[in-house]
Coordinates of C-alpha atoms in Angstrom, one line a residue:
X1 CA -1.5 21.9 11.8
X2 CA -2.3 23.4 15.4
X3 CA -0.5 24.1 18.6
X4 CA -0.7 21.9 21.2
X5 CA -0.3 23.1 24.8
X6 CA 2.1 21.7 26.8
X7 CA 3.7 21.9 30.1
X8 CA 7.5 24.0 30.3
X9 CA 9.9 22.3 29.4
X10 CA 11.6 22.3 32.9
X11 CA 8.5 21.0 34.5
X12 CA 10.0 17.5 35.8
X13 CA 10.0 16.5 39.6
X14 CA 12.9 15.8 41.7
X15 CA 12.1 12.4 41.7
X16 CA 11.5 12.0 37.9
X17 CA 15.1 13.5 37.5
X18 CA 16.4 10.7 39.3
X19 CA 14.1 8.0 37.5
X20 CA 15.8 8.5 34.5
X21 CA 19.4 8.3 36.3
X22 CA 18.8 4.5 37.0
X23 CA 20.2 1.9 35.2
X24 CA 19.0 -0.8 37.0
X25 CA 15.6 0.5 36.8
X26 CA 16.1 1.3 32.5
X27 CA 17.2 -3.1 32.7
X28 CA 14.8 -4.3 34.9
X29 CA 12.0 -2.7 32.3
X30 CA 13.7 -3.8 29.3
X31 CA 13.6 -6.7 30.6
X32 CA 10.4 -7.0 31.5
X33 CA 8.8 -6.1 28.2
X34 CA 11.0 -8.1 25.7
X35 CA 9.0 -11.4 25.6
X36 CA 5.8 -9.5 24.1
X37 CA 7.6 -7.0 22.4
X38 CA 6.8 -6.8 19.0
X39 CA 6.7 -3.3 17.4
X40 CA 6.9 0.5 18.6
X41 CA 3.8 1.9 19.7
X42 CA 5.5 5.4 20.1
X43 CA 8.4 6.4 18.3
X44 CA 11.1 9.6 19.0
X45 CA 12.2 11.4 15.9
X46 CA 15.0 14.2 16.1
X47 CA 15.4 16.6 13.5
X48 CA 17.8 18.8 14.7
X49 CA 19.2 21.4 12.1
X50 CA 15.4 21.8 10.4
X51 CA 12.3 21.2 10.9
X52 CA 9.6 19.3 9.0
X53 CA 7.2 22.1 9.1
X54 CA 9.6 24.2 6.8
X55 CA 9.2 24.3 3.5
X56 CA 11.6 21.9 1.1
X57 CA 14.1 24.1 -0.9
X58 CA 14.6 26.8 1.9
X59 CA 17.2 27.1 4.5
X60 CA 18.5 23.5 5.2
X61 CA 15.0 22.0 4.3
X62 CA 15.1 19.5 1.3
X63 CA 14.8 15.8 1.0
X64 CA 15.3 14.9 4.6
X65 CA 12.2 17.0 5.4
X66 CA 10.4 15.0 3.0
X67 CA 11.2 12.1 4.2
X68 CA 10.5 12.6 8.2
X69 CA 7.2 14.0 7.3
X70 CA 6.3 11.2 4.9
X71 CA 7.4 8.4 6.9
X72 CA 6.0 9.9 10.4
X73 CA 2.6 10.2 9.0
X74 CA 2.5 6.7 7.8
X75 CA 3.6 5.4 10.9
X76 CA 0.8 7.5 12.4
X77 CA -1.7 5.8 9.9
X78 CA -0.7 2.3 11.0
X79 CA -0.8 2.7 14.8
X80 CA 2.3 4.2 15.4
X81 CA 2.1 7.7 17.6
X82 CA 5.5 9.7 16.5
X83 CA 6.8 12.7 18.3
X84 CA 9.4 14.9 16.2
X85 CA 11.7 17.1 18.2
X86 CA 13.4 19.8 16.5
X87 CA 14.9 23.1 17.3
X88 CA 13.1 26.1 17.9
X89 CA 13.9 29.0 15.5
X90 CA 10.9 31.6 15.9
X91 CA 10.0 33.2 19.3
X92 CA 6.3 32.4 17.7
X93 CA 6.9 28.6 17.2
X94 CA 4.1 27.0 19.9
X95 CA 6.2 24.4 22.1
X96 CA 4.0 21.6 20.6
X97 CA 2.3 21.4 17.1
X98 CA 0.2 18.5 15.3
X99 CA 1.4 18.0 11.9
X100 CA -0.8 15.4 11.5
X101 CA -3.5 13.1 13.3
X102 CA -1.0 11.3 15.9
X103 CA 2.2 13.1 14.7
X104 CA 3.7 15.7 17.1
X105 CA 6.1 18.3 16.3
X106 CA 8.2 19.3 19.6
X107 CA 10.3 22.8 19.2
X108 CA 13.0 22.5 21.7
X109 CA 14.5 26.5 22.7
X110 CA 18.0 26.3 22.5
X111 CA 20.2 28.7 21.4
X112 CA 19.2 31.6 19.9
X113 CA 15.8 31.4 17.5
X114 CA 17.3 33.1 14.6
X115 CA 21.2 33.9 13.4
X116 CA 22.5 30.6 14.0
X117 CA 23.7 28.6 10.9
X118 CA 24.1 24.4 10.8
X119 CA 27.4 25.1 11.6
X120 CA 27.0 27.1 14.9
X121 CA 24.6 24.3 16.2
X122 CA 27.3 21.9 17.9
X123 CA 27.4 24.3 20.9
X124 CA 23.3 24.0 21.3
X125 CA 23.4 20.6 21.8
X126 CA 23.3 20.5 25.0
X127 CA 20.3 22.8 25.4
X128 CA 18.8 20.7 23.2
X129 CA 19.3 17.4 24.3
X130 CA 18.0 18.7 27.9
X131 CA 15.0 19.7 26.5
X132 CA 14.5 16.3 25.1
X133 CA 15.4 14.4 28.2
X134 CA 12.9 16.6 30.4
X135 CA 10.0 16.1 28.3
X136 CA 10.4 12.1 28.3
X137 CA 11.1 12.5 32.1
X138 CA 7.4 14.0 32.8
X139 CA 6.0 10.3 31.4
X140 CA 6.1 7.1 32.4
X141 CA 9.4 4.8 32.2
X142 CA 9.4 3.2 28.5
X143 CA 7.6 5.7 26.8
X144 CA 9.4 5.9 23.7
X145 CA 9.7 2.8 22.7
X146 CA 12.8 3.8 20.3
X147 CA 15.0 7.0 18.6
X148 CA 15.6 7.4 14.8
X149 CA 17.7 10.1 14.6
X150 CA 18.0 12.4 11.1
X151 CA 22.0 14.0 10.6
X152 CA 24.6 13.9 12.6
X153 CA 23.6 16.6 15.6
X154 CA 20.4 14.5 15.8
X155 CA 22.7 11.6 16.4
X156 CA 24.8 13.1 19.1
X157 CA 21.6 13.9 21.0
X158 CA 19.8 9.9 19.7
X159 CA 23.3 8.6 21.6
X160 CA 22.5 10.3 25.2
X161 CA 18.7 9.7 25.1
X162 CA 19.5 5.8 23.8
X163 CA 21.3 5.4 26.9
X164 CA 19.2 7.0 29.4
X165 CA 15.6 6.1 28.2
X166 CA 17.1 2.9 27.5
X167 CA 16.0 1.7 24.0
X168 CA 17.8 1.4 21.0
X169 CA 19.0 4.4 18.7
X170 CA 18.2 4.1 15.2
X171 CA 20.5 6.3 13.3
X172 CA 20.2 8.1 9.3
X173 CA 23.0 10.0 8.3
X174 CA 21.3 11.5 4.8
X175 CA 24.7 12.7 4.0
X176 CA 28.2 11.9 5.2
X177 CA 31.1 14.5 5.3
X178 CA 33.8 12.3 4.3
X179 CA 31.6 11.3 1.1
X180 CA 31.0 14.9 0.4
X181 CA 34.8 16.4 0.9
X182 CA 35.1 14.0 -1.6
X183 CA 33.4 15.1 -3.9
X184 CA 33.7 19.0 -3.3
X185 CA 32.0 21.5 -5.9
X186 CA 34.3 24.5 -7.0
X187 CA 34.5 26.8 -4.1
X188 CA 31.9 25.1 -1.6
X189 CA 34.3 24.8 1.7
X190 CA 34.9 21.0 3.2
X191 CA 32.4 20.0 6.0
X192 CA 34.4 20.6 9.6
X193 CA 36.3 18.1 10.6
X194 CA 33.9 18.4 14.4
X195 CA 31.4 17.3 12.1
X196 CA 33.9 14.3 10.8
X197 CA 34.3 13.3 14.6
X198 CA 30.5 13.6 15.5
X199 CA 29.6 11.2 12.4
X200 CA 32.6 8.2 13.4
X201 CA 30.7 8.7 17.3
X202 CA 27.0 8.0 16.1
X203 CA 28.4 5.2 14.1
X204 CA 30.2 3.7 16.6
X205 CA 27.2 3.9 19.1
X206 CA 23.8 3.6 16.6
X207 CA 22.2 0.1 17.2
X208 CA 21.0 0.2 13.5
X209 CA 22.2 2.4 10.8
X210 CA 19.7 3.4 8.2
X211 CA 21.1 3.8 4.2
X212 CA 19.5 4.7 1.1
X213 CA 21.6 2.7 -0.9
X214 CA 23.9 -0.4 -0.6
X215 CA 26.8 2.1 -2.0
X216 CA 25.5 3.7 1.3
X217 CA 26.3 1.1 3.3
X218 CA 29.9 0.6 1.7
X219 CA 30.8 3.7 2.6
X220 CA 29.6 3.8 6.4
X221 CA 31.2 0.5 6.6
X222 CA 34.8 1.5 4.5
X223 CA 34.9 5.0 5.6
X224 CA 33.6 4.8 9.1
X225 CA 34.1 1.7 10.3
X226 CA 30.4 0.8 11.0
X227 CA 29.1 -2.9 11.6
X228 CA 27.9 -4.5 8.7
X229 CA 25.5 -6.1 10.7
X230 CA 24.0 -3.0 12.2
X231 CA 23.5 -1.2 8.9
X232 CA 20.4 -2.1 6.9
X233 CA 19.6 -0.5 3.4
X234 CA 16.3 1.3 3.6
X235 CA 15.4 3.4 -0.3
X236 CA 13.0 6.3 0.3
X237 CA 10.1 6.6 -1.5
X238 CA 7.6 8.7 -3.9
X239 CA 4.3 10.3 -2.7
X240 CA 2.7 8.0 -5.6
X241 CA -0.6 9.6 -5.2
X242 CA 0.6 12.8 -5.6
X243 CA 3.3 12.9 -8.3
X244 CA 1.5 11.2 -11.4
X245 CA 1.3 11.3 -15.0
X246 CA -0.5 14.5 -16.7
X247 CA -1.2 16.9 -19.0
X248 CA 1.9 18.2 -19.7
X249 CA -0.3 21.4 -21.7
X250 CA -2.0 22.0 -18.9
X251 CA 1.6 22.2 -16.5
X252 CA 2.8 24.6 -18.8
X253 CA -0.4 26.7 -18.9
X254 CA -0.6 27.0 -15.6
X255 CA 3.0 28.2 -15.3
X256 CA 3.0 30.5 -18.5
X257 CA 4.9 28.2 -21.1
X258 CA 4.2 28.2 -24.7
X259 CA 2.8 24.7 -25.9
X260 CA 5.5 24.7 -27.9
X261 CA 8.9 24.8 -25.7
X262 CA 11.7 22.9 -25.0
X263 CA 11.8 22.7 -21.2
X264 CA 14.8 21.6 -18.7
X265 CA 14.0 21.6 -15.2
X266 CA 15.7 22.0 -11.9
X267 CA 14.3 21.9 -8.3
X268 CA 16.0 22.3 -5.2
X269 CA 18.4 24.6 -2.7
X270 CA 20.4 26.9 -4.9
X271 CA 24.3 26.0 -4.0
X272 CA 27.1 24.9 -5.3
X273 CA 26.6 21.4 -4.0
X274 CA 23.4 20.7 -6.1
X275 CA 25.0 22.0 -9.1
X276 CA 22.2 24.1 -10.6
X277 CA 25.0 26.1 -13.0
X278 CA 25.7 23.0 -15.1
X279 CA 22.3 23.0 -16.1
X280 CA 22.6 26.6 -17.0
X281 CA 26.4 26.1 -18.8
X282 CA 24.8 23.5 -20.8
X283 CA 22.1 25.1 -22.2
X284 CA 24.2 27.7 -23.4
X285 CA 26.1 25.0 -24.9
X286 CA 22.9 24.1 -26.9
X287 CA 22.1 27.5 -27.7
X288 CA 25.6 27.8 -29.5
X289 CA 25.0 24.7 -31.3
X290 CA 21.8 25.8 -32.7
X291 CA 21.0 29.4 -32.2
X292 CA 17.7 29.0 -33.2
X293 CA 16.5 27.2 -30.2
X294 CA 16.8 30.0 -28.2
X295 CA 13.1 31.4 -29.4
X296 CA 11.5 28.1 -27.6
X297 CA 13.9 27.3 -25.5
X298 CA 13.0 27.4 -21.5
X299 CA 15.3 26.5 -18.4
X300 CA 13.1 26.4 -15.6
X301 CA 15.1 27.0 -11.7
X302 CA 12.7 26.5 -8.7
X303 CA 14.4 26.4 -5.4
X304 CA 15.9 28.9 -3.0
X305 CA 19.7 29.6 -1.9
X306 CA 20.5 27.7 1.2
X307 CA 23.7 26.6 3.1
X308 CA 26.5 27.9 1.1
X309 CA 24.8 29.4 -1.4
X310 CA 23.6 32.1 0.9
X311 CA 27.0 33.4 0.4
X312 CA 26.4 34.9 -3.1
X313 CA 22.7 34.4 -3.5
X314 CA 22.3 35.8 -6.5
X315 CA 25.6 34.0 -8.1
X316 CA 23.3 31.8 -10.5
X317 CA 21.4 35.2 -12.0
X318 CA 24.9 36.3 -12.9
X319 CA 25.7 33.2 -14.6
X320 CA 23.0 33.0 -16.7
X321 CA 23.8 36.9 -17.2
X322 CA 27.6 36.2 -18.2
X323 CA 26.4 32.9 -20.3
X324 CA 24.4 35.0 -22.5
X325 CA 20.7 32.9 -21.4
X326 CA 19.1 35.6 -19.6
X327 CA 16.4 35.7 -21.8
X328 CA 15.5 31.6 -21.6
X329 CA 15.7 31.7 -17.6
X330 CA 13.0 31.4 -15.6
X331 CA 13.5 31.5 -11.9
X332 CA 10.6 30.2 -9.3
X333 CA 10.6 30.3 -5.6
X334 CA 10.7 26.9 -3.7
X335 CA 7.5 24.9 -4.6
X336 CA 5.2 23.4 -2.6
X337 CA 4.5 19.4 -3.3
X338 CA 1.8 20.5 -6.3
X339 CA 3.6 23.4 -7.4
X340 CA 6.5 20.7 -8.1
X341 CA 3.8 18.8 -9.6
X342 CA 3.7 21.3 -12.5
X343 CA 7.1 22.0 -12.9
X344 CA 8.1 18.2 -13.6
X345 CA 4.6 18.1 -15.8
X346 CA 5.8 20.9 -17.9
X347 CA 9.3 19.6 -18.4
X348 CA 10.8 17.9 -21.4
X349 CA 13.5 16.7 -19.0
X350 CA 14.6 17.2 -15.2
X351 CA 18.4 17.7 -14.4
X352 CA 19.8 16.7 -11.0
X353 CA 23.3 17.6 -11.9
X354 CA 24.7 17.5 -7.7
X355 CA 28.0 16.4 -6.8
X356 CA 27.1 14.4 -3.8
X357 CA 23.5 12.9 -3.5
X358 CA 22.6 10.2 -1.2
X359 CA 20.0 9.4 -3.3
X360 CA 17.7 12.2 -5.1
X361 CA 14.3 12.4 -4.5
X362 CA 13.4 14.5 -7.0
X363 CA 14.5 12.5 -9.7
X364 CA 12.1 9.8 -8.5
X365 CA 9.3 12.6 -7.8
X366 CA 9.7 14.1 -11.7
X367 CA 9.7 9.8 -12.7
X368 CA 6.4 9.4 -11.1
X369 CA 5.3 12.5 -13.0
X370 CA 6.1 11.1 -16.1
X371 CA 9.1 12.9 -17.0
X372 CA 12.9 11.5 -17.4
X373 CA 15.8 12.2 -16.1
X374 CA 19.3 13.9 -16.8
X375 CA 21.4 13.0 -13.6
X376 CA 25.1 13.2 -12.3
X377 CA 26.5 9.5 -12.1
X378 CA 26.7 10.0 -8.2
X379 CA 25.8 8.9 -4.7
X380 CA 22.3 7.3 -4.9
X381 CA 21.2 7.9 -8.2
X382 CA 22.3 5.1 -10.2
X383 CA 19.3 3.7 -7.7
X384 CA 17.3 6.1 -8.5
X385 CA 17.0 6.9 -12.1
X386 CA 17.6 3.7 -14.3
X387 CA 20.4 4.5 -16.6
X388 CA 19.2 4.4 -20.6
X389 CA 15.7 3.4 -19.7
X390 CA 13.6 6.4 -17.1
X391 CA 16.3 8.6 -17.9
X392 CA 20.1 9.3 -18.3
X393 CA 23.2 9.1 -16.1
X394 CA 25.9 11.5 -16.8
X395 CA 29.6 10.7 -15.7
X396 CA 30.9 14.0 -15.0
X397 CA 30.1 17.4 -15.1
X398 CA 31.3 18.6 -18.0
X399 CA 28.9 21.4 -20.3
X400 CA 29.5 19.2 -23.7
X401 CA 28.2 16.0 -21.6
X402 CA 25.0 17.7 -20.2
X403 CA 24.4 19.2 -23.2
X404 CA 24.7 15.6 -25.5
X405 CA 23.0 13.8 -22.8
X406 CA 20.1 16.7 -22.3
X407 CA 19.7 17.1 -26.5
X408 CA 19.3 13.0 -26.1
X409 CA 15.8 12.8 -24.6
X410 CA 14.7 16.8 -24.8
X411 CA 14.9 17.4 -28.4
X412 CA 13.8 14.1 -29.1
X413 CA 10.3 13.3 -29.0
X414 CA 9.9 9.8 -29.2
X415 CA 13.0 9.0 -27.0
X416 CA 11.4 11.4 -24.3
X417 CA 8.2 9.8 -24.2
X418 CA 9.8 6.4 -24.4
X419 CA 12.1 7.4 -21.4
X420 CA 8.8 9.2 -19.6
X421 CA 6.4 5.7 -19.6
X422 CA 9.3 3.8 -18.6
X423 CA 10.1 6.4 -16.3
X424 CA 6.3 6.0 -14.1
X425 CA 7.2 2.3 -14.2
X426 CA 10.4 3.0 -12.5
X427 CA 9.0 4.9 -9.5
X428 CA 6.9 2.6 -8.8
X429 CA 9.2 0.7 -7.7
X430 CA 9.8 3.0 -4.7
X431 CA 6.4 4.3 -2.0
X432 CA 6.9 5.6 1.1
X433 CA 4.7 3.0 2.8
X434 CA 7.2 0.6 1.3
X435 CA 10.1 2.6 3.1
X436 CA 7.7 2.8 6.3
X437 CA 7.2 -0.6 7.0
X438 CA 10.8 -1.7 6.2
X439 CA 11.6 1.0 9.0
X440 CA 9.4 -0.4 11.4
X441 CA 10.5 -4.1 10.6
X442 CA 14.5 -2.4 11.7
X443 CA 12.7 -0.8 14.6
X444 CA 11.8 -3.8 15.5
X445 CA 14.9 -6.2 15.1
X446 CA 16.9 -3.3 16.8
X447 CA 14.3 -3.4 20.0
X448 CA 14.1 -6.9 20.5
X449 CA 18.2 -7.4 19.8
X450 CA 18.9 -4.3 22.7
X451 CA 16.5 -5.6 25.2
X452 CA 18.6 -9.3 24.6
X453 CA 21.9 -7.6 25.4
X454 CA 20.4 -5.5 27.8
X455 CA 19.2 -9.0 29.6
X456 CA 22.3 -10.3 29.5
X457 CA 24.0 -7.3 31.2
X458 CA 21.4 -7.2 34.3
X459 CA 21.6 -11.1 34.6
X460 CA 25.5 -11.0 34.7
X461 CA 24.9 -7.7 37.1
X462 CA 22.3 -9.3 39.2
X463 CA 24.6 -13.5 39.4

């Protein structure tokens, strides 16, 4: 990844300013262009809150970085030039940076560049959504051919640039506050209710709404009121070149773990919404049940606090310390895509015990590695993981659960390697160049049905 130089972001003429205040103008293209359109040729991404040059399982960065990066790049590969705007949080961010051959990363100053949490990022809006109107207003009219934006914020600012650049506004929400107030974990406070309000707007106005799942789409459509219609179910995908079967020897070598060892896994942000301490409550379940598993026992935690668990970042050491397991935890710092490689390699089984997920991408990442899965019953991951046949789905949350349903495929052999080849099988079932093109083909349908309704507003406008 390099810098690109780039002009200031304030560097737009008086007259482009006033370009991108014309409606008639924004028609009379739209118009202009929708017999031949077929597909984007450059596409806006916003990632407001985090950026995809972050690392997953620090800060806000987790599955949504995975997927803006993954997707991006294979739109790049097929044609597709993809600018990602996000917010600037380092003085020594450059304004422009290639993450990839044809994939720009944009940071956008606004607010201050450190101190500010997701929540605080409502009042930057603004700022932000200038900087992204000033740096389409120093091209050409129609240079984006379309938005997709990622979370709410990114939404709010996707609304205003839909209607002034004139193309349609592609909208994921990744997660959705009223699912997650829902579905609260002990002591993790409700999502504001601004953010409540923000998510019914960006419904209301999204041309296409993009879910993971078609529970997904029930709940836009049954909690918010979205347009069945408008709403198209897109699963993410698995890196399958990179998450594979291996020698799961070799994983443990390389992260110091006897041959031996019975291994539970968990990756991802440390807080209370991922649920990292029912993994930890049931494995001291196990160890009660049969004390003498503790000498090869190993639970294996690889991710970073983030969000509300930055409020007691150190809250799942003292579990472990109050549970008796001490001795059996090992704690890693977030992984890079190969380091993860290993820790699903080396695992007997991986637990995604979360009370909210919209859909789980590392249970499909430790699937494609080979490994099953323990997850929660929740969200997306009845899509996910197949229930009884990659892995195990858990109603509840309960330490005498986890541990029956962890003892199930880790302290059985045979039933874990059953589970782990049908588990390869599953996740092939999801790629992201799958994901890609069906976000193109939505691209695409939303394009060509704005520039209709746009056509039909400048003929009534024009008799």
């Amino acid at each position: 990844m390099r810098p690109i130089p780039c002009a200031p972001s304030w560097a737009c003429s008086a007259a482009e300013r006033t370009r991108i205040r014309s409606p008639r103008r924004v028609l009379h293209r739209i118009v202009s262009h929708v017999s031949h359109w077929r597909r984007p040729t450059r596409v806006c991404l916003l990632s407001v809150h985090t950026s995809p040059l972050e690392q997953p399982g620090t800060g806000d960065a987790g599955g949504m970085n995975v997927y803006v990066v993954q997707t991006a790049t294979r739109m790049a590969q097929r044609g597709v030039d993809v600018e990602i705007f996000t917010r600037a949080t380092s003085s020594e961010h450059p304004p422009v940076v290639e993450l990839a051959p044809g994939v720009l990363v944009r940071h956008v100053a606004a607010g201050p560049y450190e101190g500010l949490g997701k929540h605080d990022l409502p009042s930057q809006l603004c700022a932000f959504t200038a900087g992204v109107l000033r740096t389409e207003a120093r091209h050409e009219p129609g240079y984006y051919d379309v938005v997709h934006s990622h979370y709410w914020l990114s939404g709010q600012v996707g609304w205003l640039a839909r209607d002034r650049w004139g193309v349609p506004l592609v909208h994921s929400a990744h997660t959705l506050a009223r699912v997650k107030n829902a579905a609260l974990a002990a002591g993790d406070p409700p999502e504001p209710m601004v953010r409540v309000i923000g998510e019914d707007q960006v419904v209301a106005e999204a041309d296409r709404l993009i879910a993971n799942t078609d529970a997904e789409v029930r709940e836009l459509v049954e909690l918010y009121g979205a347009d069945p219609a408008r709403t198209v179910t897109v699963p993410p995908g698995v890196d399958l070149d990179r998450f594979t079967p291996g020698s799961r020897q070799a994983a443990r070598r390389a992260l110091g773990i006897a041959p031996d060892a019975v291994v539970l896994a968990f990756a991802g942000r440390i807080q209370p919404l991922k649920a990292p301490d029912v993994l930890l409550r049931a494995a001291a379940e196990l160890l009660r049940r049969d004390p003498a598993l503790r000498s090869r026992l190993v639970v294996l935690v690889a991710g970073g606090p983030s969000g509300s668990g930055l409020a007691a970042p150190t809250a799942l050491q003292q579990l472990g310390a109050s549970l008796g397991i001490t001795d059996v935890l090992r704690f890693l710092p977030p992984q890079t895509a190969d380091g993860l490689v290993h820790v699903y390699r080396a695992a007997d089984a991986v637990a995604v015990p979360s009370h909210n997920e919209s859909f789980g991408l590392v249970a499909l990442e430790a699937q494609a590695c080979g490994t099953p899965v323990v997850a929660a019953a929740v969200g997306g991951l009845p899509v996910a993981v197949a229930d009884g046949r990659s892995g195990l789905l858990v109603p509840g949350h309960g330490s005498t659960q986890w541990a029956d349903a962890l003892a199930a495929v880790a302290l059985v052999p045979a039933r874990r390697d059953e589970l782990g080849r049908a588990a390869v099988g599953h996740a092939r079932g999801f790629s992201w160049d799958r994901t890609t093109d069906a976000l193109l083909a939505t691209y695409t349908g939303a394009a060509n049905e704005f520039a209709a309704r746009q056509r039909r507003i400048l003929e009534r406008m024009t008799g």
